[in-house]
mmCIF file of C-alpha atoms in Angstrom:
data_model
loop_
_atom_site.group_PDB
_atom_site.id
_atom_site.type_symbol
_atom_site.label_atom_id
_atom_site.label_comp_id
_atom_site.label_asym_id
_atom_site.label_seq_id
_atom_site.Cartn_x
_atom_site.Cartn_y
_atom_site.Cartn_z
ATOM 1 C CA UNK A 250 76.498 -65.543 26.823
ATOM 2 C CA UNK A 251 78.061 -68.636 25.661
ATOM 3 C CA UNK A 252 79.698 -68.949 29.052
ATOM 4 C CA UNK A 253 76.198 -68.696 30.766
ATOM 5 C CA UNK A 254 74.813 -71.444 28.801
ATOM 6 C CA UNK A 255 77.540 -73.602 29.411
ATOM 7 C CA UNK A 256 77.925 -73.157 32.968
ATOM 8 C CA UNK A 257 73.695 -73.668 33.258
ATOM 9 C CA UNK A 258 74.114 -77.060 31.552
ATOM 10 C CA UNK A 259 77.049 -77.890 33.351
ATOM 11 C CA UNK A 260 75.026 -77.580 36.535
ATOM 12 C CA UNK A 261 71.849 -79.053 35.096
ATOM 13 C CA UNK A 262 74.017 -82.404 34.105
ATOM 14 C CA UNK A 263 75.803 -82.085 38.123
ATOM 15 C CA UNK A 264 72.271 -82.380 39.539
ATOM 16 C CA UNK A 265 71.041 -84.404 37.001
ATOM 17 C CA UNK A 266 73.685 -87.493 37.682
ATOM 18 C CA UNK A 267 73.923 -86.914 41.522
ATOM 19 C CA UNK A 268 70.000 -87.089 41.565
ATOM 20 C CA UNK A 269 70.213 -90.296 39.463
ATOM 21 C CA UNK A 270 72.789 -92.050 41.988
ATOM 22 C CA UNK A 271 70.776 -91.309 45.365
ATOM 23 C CA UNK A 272 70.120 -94.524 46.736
ATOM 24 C CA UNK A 273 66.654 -94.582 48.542
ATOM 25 C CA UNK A 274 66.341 -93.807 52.508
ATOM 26 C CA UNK A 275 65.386 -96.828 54.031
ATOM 27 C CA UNK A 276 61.919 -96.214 55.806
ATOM 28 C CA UNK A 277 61.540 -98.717 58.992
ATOM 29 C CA UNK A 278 57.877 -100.404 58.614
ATOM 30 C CA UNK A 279 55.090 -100.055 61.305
ATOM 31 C CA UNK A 280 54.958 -102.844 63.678
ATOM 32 C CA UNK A 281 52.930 -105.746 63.132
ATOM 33 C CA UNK A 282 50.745 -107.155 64.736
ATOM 34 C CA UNK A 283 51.688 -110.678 66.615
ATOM 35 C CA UNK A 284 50.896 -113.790 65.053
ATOM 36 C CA UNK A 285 48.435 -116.416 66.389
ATOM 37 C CA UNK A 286 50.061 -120.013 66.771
ATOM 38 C CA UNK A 287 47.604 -122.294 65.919
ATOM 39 C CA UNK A 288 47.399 -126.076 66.853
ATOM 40 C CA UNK A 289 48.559 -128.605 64.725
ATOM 41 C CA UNK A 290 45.985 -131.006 62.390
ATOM 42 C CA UNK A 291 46.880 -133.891 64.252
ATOM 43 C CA UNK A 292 43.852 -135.799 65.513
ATOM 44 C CA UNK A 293 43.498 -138.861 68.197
ATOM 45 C CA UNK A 294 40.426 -140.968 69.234
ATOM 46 C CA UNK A 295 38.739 -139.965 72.371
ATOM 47 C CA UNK A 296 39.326 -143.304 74.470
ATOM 48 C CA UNK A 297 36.242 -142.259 77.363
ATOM 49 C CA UNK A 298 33.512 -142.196 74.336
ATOM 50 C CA UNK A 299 34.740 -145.295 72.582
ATOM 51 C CA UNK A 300 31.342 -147.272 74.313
ATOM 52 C CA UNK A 301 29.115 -145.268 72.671
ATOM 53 C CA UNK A 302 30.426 -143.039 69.359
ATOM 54 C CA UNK A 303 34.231 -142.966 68.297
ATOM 55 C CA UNK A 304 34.894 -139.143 68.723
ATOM 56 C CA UNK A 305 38.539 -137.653 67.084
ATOM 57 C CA UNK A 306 39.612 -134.619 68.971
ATOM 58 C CA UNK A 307 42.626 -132.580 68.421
ATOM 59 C CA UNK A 308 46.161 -133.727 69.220
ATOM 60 C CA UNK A 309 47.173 -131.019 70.986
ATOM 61 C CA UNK A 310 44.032 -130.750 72.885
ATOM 62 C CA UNK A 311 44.146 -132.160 76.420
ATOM 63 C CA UNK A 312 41.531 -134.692 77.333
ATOM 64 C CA UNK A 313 39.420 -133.915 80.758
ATOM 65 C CA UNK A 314 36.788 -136.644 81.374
ATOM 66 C CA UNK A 315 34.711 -134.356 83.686
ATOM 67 C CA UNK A 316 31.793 -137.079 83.642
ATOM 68 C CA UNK A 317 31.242 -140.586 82.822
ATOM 69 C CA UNK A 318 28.577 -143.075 83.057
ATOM 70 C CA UNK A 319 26.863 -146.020 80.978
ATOM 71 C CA UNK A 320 24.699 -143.730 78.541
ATOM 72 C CA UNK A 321 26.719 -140.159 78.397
ATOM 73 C CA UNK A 322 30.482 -139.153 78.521
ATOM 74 C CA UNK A 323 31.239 -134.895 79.462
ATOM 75 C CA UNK A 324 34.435 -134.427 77.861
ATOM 76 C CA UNK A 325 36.294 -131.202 78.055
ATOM 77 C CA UNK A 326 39.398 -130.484 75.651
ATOM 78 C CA UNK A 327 41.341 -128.014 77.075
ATOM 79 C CA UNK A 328 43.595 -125.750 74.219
ATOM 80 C CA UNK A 329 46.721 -125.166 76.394
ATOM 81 C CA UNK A 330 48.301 -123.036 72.931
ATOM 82 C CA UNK A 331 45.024 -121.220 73.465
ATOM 83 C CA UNK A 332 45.362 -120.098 76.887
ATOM 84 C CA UNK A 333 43.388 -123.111 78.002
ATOM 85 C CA UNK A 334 40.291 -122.518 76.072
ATOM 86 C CA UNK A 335 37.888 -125.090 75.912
ATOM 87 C CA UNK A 336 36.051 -127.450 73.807
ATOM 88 C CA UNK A 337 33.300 -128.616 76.041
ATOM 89 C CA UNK A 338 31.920 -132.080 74.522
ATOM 90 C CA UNK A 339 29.187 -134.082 75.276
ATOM 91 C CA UNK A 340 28.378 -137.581 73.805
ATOM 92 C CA UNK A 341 24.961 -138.809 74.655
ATOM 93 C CA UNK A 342 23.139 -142.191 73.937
ATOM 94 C CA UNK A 343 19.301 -141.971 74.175
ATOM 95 C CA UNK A 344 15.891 -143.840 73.235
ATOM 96 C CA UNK A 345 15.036 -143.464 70.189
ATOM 97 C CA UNK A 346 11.915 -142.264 71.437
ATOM 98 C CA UNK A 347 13.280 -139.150 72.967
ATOM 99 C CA UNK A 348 16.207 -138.232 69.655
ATOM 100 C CA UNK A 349 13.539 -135.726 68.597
ATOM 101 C CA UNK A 350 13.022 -134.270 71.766
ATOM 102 C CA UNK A 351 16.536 -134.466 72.605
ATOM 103 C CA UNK A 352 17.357 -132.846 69.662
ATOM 104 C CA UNK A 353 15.051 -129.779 69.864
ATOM 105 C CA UNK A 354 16.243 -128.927 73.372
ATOM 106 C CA UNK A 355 19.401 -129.160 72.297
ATOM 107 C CA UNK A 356 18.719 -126.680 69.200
ATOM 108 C CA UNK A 357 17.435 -124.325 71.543
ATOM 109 C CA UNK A 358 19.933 -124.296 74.014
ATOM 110 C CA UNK A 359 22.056 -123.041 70.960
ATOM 111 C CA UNK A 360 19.504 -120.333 69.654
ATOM 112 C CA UNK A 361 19.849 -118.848 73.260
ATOM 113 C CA UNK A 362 23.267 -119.391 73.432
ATOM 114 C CA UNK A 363 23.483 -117.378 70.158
ATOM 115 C CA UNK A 364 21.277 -114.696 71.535
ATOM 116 C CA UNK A 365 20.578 -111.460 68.922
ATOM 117 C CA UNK A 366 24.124 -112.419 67.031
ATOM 118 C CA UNK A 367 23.828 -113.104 63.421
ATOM 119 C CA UNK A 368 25.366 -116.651 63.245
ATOM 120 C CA UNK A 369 27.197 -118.945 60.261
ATOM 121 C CA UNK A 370 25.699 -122.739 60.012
ATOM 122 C CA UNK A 371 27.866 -125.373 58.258
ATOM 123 C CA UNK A 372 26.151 -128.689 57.715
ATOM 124 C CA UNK A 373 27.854 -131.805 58.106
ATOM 125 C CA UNK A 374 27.382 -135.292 57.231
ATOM 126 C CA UNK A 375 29.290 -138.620 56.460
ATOM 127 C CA UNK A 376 26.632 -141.017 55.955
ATOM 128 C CA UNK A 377 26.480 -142.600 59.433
ATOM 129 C CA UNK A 378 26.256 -138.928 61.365
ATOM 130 C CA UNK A 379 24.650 -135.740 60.405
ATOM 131 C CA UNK A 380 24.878 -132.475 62.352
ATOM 132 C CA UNK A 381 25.792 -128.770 62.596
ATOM 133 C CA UNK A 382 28.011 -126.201 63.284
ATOM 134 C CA UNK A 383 27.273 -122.945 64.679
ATOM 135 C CA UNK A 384 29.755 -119.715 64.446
ATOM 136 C CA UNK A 385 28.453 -116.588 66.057
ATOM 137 C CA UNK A 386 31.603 -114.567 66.165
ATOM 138 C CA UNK A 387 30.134 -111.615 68.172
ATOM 139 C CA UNK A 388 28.887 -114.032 70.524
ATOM 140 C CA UNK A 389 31.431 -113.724 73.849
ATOM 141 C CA UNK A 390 31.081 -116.474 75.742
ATOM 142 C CA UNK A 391 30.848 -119.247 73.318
ATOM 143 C CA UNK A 392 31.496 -118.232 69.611
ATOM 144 C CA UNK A 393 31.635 -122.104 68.058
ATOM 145 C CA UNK A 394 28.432 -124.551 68.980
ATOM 146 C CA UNK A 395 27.912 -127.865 67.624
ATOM 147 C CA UNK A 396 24.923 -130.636 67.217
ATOM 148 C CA UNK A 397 25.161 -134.285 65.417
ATOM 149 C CA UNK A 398 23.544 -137.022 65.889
ATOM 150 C CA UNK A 399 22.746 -140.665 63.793
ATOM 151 C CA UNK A 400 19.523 -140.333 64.031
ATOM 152 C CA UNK A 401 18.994 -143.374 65.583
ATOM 153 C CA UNK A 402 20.326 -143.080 69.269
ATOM 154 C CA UNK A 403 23.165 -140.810 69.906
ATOM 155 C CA UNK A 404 23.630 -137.069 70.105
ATOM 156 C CA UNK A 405 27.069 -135.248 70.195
ATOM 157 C CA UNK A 406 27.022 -131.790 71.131
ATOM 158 C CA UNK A 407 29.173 -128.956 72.813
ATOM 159 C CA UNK A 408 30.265 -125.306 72.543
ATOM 160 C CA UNK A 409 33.825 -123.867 72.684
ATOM 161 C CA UNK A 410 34.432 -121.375 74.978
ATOM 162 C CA UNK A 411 37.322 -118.815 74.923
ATOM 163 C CA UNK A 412 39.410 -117.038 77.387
ATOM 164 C CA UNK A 413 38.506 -113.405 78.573
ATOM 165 C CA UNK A 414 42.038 -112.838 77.346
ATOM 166 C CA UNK A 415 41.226 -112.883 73.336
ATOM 167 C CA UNK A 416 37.601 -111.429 73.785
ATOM 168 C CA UNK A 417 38.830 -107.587 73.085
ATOM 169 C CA UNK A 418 41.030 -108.281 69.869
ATOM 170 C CA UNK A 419 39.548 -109.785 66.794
ATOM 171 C CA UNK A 420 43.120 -110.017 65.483
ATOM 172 C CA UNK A 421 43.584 -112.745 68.305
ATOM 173 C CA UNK A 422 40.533 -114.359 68.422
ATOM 174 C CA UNK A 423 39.264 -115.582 65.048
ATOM 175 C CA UNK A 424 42.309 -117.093 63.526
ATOM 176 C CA UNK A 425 41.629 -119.378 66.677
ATOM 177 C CA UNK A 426 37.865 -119.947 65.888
ATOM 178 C CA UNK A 427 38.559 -120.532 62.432
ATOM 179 C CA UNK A 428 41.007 -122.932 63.686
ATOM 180 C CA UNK A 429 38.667 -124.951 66.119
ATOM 181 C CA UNK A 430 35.730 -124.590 63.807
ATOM 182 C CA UNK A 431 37.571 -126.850 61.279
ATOM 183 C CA UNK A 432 38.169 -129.488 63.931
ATOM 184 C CA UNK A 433 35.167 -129.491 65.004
ATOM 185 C CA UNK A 434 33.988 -129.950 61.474
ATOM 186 C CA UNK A 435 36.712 -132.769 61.416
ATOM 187 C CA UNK A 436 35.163 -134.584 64.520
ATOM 188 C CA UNK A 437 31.706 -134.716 63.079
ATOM 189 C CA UNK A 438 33.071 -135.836 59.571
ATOM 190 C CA UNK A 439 34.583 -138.915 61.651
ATOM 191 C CA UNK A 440 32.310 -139.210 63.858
ATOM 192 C CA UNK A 441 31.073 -143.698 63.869
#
């Protein structure tokens, strides 16, 4: 009986240490999913608005002057890292007259462009310039909208429109509207 009892702990302490020494299978991890390069925080002065507001836009932006004359500049900035989506940018001097008027349309140009989405307003100021920005996610066509003015006689306003390409996959899409939200937050903080 002895024997038994020895030979049952004898086998208990064999499992027992080999059990102890087993080094963990490695287990490969799912794939990820890719991540979104986003542009750098570099800014530069628009040189086409300089006669009538001093607009920053992002460095790695590319600067399309799509139409200029003596009291409004149509600026696009075109995201190459974002599969050429755009920031399209309008910078508008007006009587002071027609601000308020200006304004309005302007306000509803962006309720329509909003649509039955449930939007996200940040308010900006820095003394000289006041405006908004706009975030309607589930909005296709043109998630990020934007309105400022000094109320005295010029109006900046735009919308950023994205590629087709990132419409389907939130994963690729708001990481780059968070990202062009903040500069546009940046050009209406340094807006003069």
């Amino acid at each position: 009986m002895r024997n038994i009892i020895s030979i049952i702990l004898g086998f208990i302490c064999v499992v027992a240490f080999t059990c102890c020494n087993r080094r963990p299978v490695p287990i490969p991890r799912p794939v990820a999913y890719p991540r979104i390069q986003l542009a750098d925080t570099l800014y530069r002065i628009v040189e086409a608005t300089q006669n009538i507001a001093r607009v920053m836009a992002n460095c790695q932006g590319d600067t399309v002057v799509i139409k200029k004359n003596k009291n409004a500049v149509w600026v696009d900035i075109v995201y190459g890292i974002y599969s050429d989506a755009v920031l399209h940018l309008t910078i508008q001097s007006v009587d002071k007259y027609d601000l308020a008027a200006d304004m309005a349309g302007r306000m509803q140009r962006i309720e329509m462009n909003i649509g039955g989405n449930k939007p996200q307003v940040v308010e900006v100021s820095n003394g000289k310039f006041e405006g908004i920005v706009v975030k309607a996610v589930s909005a296709n066509v043109t998630p990020l909208q934007f309105l400022a003015t000094d109320n005295k006689s010029v109006i900046v306003y735009g919308s950023f429109e994205m590629p087709e390409s990132y419409s389907k996959d939130v994963e690729m899409f708001l990481p780059v509207i968070n990202s062009v939200e903040n500069d546009i937050i940046k050009l209406i903080s340094d807006l003069d």
